[in-house]
PDB file of C-alpha atoms in Angstrom:
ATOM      1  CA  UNK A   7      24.307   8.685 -12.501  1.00  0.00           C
ATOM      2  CA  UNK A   8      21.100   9.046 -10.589  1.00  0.00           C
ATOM      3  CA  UNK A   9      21.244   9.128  -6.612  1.00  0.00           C
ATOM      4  CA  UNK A  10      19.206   8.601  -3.802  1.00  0.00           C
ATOM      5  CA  UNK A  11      19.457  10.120  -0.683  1.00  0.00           C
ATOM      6  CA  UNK A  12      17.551   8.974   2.416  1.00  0.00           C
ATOM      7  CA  UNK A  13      16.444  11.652   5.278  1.00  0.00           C
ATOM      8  CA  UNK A  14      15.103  11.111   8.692  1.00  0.00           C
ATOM      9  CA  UNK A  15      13.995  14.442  10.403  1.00  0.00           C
ATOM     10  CA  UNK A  16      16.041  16.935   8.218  1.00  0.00           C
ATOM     11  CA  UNK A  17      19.487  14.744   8.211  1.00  0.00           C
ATOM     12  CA  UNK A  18      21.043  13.397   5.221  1.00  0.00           C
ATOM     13  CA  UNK A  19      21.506   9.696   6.758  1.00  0.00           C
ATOM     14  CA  UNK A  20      22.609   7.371   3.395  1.00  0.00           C
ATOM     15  CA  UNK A  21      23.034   7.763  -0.398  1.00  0.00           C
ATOM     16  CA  UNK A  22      22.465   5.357  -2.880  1.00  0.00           C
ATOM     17  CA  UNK A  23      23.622   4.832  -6.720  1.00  0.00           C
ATOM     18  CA  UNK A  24      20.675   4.000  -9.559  1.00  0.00           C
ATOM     19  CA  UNK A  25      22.008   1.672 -12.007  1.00  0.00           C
ATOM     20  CA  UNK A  26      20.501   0.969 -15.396  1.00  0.00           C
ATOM     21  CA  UNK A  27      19.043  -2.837 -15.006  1.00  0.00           C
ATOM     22  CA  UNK A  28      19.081  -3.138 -11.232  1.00  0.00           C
ATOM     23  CA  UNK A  29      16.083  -1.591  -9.540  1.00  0.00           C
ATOM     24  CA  UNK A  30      16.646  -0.190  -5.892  1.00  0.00           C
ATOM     25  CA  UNK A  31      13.390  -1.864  -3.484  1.00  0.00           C
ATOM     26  CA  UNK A  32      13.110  -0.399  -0.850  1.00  0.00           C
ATOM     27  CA  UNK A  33      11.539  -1.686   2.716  1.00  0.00           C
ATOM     28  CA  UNK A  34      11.726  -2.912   6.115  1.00  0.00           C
ATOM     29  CA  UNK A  35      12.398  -6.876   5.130  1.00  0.00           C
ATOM     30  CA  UNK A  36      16.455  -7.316   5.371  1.00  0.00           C
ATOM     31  CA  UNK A  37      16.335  -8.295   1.379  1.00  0.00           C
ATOM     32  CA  UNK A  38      15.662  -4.649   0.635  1.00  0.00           C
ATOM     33  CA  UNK A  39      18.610  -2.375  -1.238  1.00  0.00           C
ATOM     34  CA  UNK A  40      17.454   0.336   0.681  1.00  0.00           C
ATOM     35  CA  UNK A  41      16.299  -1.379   4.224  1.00  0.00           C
ATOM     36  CA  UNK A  42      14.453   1.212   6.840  1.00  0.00           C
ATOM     37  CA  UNK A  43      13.708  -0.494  10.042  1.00  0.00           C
ATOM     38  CA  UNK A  44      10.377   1.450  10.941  1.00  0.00           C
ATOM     39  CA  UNK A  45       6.973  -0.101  11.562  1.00  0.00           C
ATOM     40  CA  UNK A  46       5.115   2.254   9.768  1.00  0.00           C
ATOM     41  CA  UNK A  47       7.042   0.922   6.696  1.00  0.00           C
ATOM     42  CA  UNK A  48       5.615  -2.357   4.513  1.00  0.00           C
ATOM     43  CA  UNK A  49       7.958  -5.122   4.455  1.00  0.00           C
ATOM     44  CA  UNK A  50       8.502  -4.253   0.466  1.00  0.00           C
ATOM     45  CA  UNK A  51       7.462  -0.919   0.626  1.00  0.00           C
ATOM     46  CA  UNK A  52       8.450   0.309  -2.917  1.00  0.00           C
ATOM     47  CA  UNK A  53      10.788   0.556  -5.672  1.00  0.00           C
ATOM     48  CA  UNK A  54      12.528   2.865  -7.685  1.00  0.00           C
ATOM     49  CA  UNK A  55      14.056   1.734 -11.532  1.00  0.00           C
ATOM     50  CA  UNK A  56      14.678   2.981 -14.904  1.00  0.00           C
ATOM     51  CA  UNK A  57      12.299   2.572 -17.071  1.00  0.00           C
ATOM     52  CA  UNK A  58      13.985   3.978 -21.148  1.00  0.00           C
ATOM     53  CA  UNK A  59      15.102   7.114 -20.372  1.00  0.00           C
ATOM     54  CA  UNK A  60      13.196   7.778 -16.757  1.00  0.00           C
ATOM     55  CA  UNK A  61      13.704   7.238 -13.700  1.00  0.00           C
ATOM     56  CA  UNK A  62      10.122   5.696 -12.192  1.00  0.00           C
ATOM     57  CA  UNK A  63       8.915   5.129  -8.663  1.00  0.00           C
ATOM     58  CA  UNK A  64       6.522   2.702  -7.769  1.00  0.00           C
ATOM     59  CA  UNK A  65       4.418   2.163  -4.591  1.00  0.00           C
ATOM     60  CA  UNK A  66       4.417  -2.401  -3.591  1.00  0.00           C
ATOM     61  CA  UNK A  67       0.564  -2.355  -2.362  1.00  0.00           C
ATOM     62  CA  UNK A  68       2.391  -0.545   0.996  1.00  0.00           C
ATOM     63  CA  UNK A  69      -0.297  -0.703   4.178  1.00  0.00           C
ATOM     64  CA  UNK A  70       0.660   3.555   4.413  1.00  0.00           C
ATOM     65  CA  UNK A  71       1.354   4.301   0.980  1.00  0.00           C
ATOM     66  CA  UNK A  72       3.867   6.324  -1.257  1.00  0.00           C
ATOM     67  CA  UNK A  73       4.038  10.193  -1.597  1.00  0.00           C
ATOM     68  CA  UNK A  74       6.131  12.218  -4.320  1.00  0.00           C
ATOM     69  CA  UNK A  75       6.240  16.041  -2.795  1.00  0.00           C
ATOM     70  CA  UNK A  76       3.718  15.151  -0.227  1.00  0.00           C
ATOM     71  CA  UNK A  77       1.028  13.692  -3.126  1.00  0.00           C
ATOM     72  CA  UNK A  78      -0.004   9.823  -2.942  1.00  0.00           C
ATOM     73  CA  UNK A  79       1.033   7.948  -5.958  1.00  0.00           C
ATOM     74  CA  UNK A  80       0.944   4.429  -6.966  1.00  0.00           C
ATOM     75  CA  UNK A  81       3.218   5.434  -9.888  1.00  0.00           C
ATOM     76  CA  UNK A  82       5.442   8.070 -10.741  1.00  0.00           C
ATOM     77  CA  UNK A  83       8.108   9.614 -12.930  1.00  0.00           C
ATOM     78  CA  UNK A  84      11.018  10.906 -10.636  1.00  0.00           C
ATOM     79  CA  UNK A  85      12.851  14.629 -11.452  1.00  0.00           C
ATOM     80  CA  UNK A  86      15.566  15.936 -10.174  1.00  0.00           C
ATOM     81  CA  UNK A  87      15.010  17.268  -6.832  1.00  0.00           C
ATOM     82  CA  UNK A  88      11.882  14.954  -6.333  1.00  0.00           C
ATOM     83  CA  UNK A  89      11.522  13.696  -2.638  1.00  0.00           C
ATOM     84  CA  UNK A  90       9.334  10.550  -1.824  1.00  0.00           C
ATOM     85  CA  UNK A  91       8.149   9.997   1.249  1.00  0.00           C
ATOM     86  CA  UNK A  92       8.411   6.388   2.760  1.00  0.00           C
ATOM     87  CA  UNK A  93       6.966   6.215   6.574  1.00  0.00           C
ATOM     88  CA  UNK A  94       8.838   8.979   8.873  1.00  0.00           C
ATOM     89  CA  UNK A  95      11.771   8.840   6.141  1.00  0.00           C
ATOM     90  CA  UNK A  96      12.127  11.336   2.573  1.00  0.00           C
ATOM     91  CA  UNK A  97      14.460  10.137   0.066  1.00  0.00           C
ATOM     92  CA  UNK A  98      15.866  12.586  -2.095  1.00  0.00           C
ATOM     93  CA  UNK A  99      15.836  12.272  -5.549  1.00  0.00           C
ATOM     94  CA  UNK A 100      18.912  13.898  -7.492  1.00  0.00           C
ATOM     95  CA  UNK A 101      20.647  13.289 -10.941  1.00  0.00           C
ATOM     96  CA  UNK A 102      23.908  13.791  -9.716  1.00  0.00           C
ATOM     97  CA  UNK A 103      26.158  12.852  -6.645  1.00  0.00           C
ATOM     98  CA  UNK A 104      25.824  15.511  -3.487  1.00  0.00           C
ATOM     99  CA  UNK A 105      28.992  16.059  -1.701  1.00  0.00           C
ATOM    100  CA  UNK A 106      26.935  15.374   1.827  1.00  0.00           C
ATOM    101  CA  UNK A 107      27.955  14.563   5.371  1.00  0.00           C
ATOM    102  CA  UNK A 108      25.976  11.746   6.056  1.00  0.00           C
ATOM    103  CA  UNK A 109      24.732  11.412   9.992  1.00  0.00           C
ATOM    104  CA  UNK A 110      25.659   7.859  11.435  1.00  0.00           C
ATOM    105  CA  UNK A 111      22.200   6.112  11.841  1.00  0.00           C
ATOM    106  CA  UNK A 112      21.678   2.816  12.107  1.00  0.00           C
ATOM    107  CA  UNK A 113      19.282   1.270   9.557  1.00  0.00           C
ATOM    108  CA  UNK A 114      18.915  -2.204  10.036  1.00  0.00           C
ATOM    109  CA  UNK A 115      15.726  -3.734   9.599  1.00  0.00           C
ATOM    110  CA  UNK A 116      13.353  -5.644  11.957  1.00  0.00           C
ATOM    111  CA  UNK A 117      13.629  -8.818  13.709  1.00  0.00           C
ATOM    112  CA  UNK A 118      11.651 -11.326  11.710  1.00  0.00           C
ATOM    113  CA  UNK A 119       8.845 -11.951  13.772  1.00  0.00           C
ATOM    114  CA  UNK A 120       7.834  -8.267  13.151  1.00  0.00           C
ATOM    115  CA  UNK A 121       8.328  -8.124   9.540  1.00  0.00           C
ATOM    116  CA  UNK A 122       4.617  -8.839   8.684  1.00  0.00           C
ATOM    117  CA  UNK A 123       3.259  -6.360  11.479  1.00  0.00           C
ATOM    118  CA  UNK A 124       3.261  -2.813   9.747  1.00  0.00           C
ATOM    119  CA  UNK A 125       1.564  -0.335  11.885  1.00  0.00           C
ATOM    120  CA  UNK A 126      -1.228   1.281   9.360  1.00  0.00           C
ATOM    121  CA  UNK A 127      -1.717   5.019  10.394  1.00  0.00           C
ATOM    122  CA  UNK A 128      -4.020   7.480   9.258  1.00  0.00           C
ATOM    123  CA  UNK A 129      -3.053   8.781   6.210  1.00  0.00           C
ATOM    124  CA  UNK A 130      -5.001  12.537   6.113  1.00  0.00           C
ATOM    125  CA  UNK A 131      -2.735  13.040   8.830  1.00  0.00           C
ATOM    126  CA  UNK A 132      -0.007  12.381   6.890  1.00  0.00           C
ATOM    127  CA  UNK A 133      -0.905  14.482   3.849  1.00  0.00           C
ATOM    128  CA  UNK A 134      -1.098  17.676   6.642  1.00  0.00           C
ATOM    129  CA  UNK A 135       2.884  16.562   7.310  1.00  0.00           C
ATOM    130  CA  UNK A 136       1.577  15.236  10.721  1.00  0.00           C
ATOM    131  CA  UNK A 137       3.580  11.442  11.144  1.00  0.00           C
ATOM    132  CA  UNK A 138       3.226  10.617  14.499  1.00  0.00           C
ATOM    133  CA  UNK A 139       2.588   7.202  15.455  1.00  0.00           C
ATOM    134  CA  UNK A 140      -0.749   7.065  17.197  1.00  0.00           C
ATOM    135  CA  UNK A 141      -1.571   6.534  20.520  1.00  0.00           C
ATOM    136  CA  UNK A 142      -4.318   4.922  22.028  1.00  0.00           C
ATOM    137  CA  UNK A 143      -7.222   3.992  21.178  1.00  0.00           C
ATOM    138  CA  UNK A 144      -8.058   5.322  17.457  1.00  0.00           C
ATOM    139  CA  UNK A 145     -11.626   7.024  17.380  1.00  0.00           C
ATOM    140  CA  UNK A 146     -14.149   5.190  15.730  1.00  0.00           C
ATOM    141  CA  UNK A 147     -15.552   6.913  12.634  1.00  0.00           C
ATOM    142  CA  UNK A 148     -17.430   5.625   9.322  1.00  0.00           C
ATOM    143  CA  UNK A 149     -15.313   3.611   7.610  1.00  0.00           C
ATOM    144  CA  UNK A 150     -16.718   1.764   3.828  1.00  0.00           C
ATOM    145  CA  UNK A 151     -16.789  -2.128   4.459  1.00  0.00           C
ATOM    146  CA  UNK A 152     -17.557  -4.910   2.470  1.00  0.00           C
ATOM    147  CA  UNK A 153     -19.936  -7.336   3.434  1.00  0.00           C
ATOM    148  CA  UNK A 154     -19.991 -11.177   2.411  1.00  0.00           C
ATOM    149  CA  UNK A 155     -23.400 -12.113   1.026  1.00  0.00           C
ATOM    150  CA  UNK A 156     -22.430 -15.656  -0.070  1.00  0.00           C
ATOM    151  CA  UNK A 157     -18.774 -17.439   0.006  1.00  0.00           C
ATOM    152  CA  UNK A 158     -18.131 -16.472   3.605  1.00  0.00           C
ATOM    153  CA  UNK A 159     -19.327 -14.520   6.411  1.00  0.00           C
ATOM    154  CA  UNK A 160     -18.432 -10.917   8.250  1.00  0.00           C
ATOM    155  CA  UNK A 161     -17.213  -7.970   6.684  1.00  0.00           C
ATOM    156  CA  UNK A 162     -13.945  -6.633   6.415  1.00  0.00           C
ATOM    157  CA  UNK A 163     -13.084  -2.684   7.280  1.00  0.00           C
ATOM    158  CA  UNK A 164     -11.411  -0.934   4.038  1.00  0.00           C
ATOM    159  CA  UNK A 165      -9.154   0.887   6.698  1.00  0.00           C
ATOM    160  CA  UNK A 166      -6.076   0.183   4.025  1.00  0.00           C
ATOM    161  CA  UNK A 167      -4.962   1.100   1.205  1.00  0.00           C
ATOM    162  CA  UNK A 168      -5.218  -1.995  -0.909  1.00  0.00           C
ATOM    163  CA  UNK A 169      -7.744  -4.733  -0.047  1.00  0.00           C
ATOM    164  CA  UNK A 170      -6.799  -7.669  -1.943  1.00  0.00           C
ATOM    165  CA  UNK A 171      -8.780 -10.451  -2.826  1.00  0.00           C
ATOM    166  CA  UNK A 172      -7.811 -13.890  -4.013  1.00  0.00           C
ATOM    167  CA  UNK A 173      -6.722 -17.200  -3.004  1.00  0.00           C
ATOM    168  CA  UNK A 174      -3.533 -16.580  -1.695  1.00  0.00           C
ATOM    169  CA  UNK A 175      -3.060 -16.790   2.055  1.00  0.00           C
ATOM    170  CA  UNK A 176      -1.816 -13.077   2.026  1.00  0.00           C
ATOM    171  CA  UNK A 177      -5.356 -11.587   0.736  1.00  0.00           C
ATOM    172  CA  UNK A 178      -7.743  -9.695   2.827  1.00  0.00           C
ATOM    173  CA  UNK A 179     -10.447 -11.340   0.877  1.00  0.00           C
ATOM    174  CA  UNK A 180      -9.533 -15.117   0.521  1.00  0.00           C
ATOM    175  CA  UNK A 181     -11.372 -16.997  -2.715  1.00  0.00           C
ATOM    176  CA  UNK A 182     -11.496 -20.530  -3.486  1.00  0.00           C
ATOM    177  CA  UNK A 183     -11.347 -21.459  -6.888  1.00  0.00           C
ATOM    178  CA  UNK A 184      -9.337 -23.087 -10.068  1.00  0.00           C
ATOM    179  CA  UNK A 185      -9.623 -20.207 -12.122  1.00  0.00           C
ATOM    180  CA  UNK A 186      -9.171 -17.729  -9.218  1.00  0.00           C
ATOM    181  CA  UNK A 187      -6.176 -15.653  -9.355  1.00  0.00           C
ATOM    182  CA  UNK A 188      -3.530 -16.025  -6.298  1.00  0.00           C
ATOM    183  CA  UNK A 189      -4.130 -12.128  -5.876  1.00  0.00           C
ATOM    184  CA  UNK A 190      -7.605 -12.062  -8.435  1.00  0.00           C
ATOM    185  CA  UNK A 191      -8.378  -8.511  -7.749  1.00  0.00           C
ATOM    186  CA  UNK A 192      -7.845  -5.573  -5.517  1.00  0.00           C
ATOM    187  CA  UNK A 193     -10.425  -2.655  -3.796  1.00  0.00           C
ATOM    188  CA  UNK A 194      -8.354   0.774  -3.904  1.00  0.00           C
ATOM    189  CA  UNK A 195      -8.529   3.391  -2.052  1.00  0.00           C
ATOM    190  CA  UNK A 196      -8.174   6.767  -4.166  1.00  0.00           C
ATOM    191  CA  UNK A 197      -8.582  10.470  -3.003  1.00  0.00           C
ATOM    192  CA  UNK A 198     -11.934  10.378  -4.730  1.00  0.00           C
ATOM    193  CA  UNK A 199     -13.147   7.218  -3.335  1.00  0.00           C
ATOM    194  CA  UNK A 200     -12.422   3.455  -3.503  1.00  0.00           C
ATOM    195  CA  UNK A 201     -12.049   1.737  -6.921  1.00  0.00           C
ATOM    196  CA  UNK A 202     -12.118  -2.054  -7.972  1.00  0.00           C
ATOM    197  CA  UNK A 203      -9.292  -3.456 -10.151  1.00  0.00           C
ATOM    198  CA  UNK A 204      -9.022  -7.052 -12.190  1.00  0.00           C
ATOM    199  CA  UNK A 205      -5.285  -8.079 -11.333  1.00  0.00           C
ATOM    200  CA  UNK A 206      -4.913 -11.928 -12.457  1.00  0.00           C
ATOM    201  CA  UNK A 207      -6.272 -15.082 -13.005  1.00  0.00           C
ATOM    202  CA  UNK A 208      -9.194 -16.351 -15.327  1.00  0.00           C
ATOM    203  CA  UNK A 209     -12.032 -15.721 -13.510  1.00  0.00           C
ATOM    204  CA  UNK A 210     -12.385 -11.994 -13.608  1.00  0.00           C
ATOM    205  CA  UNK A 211     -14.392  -9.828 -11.055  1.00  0.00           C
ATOM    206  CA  UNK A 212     -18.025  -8.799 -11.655  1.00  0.00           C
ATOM    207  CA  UNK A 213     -19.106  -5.417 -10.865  1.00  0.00           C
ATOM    208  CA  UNK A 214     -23.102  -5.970 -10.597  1.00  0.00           C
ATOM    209  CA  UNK A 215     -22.817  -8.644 -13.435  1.00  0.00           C
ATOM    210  CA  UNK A 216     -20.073  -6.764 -14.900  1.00  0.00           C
ATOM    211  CA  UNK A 217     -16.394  -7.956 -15.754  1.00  0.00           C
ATOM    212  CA  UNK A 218     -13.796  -5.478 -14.773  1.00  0.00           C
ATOM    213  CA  UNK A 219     -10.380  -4.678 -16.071  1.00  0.00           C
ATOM    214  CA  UNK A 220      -7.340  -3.923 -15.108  1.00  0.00           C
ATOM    215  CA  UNK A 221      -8.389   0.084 -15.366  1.00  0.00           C
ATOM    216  CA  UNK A 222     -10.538  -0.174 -12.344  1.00  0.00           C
ATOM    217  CA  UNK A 223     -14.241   1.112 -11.917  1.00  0.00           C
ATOM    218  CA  UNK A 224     -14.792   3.505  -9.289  1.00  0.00           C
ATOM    219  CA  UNK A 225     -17.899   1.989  -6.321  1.00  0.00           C
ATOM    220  CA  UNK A 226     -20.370   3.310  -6.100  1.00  0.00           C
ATOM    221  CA  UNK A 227     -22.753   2.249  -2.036  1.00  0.00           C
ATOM    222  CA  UNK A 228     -24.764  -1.150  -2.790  1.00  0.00           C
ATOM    223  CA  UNK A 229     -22.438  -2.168  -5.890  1.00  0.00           C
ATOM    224  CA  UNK A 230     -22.166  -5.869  -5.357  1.00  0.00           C
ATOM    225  CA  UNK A 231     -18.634  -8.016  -6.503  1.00  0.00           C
ATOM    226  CA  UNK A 232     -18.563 -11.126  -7.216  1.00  0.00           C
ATOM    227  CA  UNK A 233     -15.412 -13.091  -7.887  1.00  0.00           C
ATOM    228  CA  UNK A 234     -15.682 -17.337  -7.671  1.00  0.00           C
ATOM    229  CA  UNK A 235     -18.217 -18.716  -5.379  1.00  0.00           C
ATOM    230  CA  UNK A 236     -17.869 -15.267  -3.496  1.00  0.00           C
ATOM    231  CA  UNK A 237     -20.047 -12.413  -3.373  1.00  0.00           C
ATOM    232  CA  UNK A 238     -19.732  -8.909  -1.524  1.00  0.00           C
ATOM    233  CA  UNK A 239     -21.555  -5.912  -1.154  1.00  0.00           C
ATOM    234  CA  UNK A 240     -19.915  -2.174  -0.931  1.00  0.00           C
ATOM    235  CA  UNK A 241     -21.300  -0.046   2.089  1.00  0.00           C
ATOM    236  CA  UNK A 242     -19.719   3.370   1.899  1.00  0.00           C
ATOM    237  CA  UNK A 243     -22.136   4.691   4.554  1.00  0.00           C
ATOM    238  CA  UNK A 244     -21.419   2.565   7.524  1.00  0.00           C
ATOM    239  CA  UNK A 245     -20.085   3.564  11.376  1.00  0.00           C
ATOM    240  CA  UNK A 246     -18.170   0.470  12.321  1.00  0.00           C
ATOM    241  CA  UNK A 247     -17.882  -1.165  15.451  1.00  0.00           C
ATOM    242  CA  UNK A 248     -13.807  -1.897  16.174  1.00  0.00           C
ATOM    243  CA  UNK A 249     -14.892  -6.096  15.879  1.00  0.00           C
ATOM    244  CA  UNK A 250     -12.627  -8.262  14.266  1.00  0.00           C
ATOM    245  CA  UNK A 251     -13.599 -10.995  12.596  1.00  0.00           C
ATOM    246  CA  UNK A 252     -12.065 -13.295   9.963  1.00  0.00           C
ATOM    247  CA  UNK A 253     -11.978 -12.768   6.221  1.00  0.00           C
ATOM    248  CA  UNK A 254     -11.560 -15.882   5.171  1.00  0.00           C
ATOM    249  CA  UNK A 255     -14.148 -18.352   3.255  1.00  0.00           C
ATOM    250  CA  UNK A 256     -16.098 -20.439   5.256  1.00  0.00           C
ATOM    251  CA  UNK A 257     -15.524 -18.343   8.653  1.00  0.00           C
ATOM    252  CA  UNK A 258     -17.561 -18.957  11.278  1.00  0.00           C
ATOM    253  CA  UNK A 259     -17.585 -15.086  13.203  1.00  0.00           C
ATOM    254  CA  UNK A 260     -20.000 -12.958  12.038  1.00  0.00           C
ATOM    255  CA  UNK A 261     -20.647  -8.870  12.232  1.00  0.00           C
ATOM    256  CA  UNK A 262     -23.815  -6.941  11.286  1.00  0.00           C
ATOM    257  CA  UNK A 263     -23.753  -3.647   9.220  1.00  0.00           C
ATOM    258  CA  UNK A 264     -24.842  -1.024  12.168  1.00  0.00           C
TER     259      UNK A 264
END
């Protein structure tokens, strides 16, 4: 049987059986199997399951992202040995049971008015092993946006991961709409650049009068998506001011490319 065995700098803290048919999520929300109480961890952070004969890992739209051996994934088979790196924690994967002393370390997550407040850090310093929580202000450097050009007004900084768009309350990008998917589509953001992805929903995005998939289509500056009664446009060459305004349809706040 399969194992899992969290870390937290260099200690062996918790181990954790992989059944066949019962996934192991793991996050900072209490209804986790594996709960780590750290900000820099999304509420439902990821999850790791059997899928036929392999073991699979797969990152939940987390605000910081997944790594297997230090590389970003969104999916990814697990071997033995693997280690996945979740916030400031590494759990170890291994096909067998360690005989481990196991520090005592509290894990409990969050109080619940905290649970939607992950603290999104910059992930090139986590790719150089650096995981500090930082300090201070953040320097302001170019950053890709999208700008409304009808459905709404502002732009919104693609500072995450995953920018989701939809008409659930929980997108980035809210969209009114029948047809409209709860979460309709998401922007991505790859090593190579930021892609655009159908998710649900009948009204699929347009990609400069273009329908997208589910394989995503890589944007290019000036590419315009339209989705509903909304339309954006995709700066990649932008310096953004640190003004937030609200991403919602109909807002009344406004910001100006610079």
């Amino acid at each position: 049987m399969p194992f899992l065995i969290l870390k937290f700098q260099g200690k062996m803290i918790r181990q954790y059986a992989l059944e066949y048919g019962r996934p192991l999520s793991i996050g900072r929300n209490d209804k986790n199997d594996i709960i780590i109480g750290n900000m820099l961890v999304s509420g439902f952070h990821a999850r790791v399951e059997f899928r036929e004969n392999s073991v699979v890992v797969s990152d939940l739209e987390s605000k910081n992202g997944t790594t297997v051996n230090g590389k970003y994934v969104d999916k990814a088979t697990l071997r033995n040995g693997d280690e996945l790196g979740v916030g400031k924690h590494q759990l170890l994967f291994t096909e067998n049971r360690e005989d481990i002393t196991f520090q005592d370390t509290p894990l409990t997550a969050l109080k619940a008015s905290s649970l939607d407040m992950t603290m999104a850090i910059d992930t090139s310093d986590l790719k150089n092993g650096k995981q500090d929580v930082p300090t201070g202000k953040r320097p302001v450097k170019p950053l890709p946006i999208l700008v409304f050009k009808r459905g709404g007004k502002g732009r919104i900084e693609l500072e995450n991961r995953y920018t989701r768009i939809g008409k659930d309350k929980g997108n980035e990008v809210r969209v009114k709409g029948f047809f409209v998917g709860k979460r309709a589509a998401t922007v991505s953001r790859k090593e190579d650049g930021y892609y655009l992805s159908y998710v649900s929903g009948v009204a699929k995005p347009r990609l400069n009068g273009v329908k997208i998939g589910k394989d995503g289509v890589k944007l290019t500056h000036g590419d315009t998506i339209a989705i509903g009664g909304v339309s954006l446009r995709f700066l990649s060459k932008v310096r953004m001011r640190k003004v937030k305004v609200p991403t919602s349809v109909g807002s009344g706040a406004s910001a100006s490319p610079s």
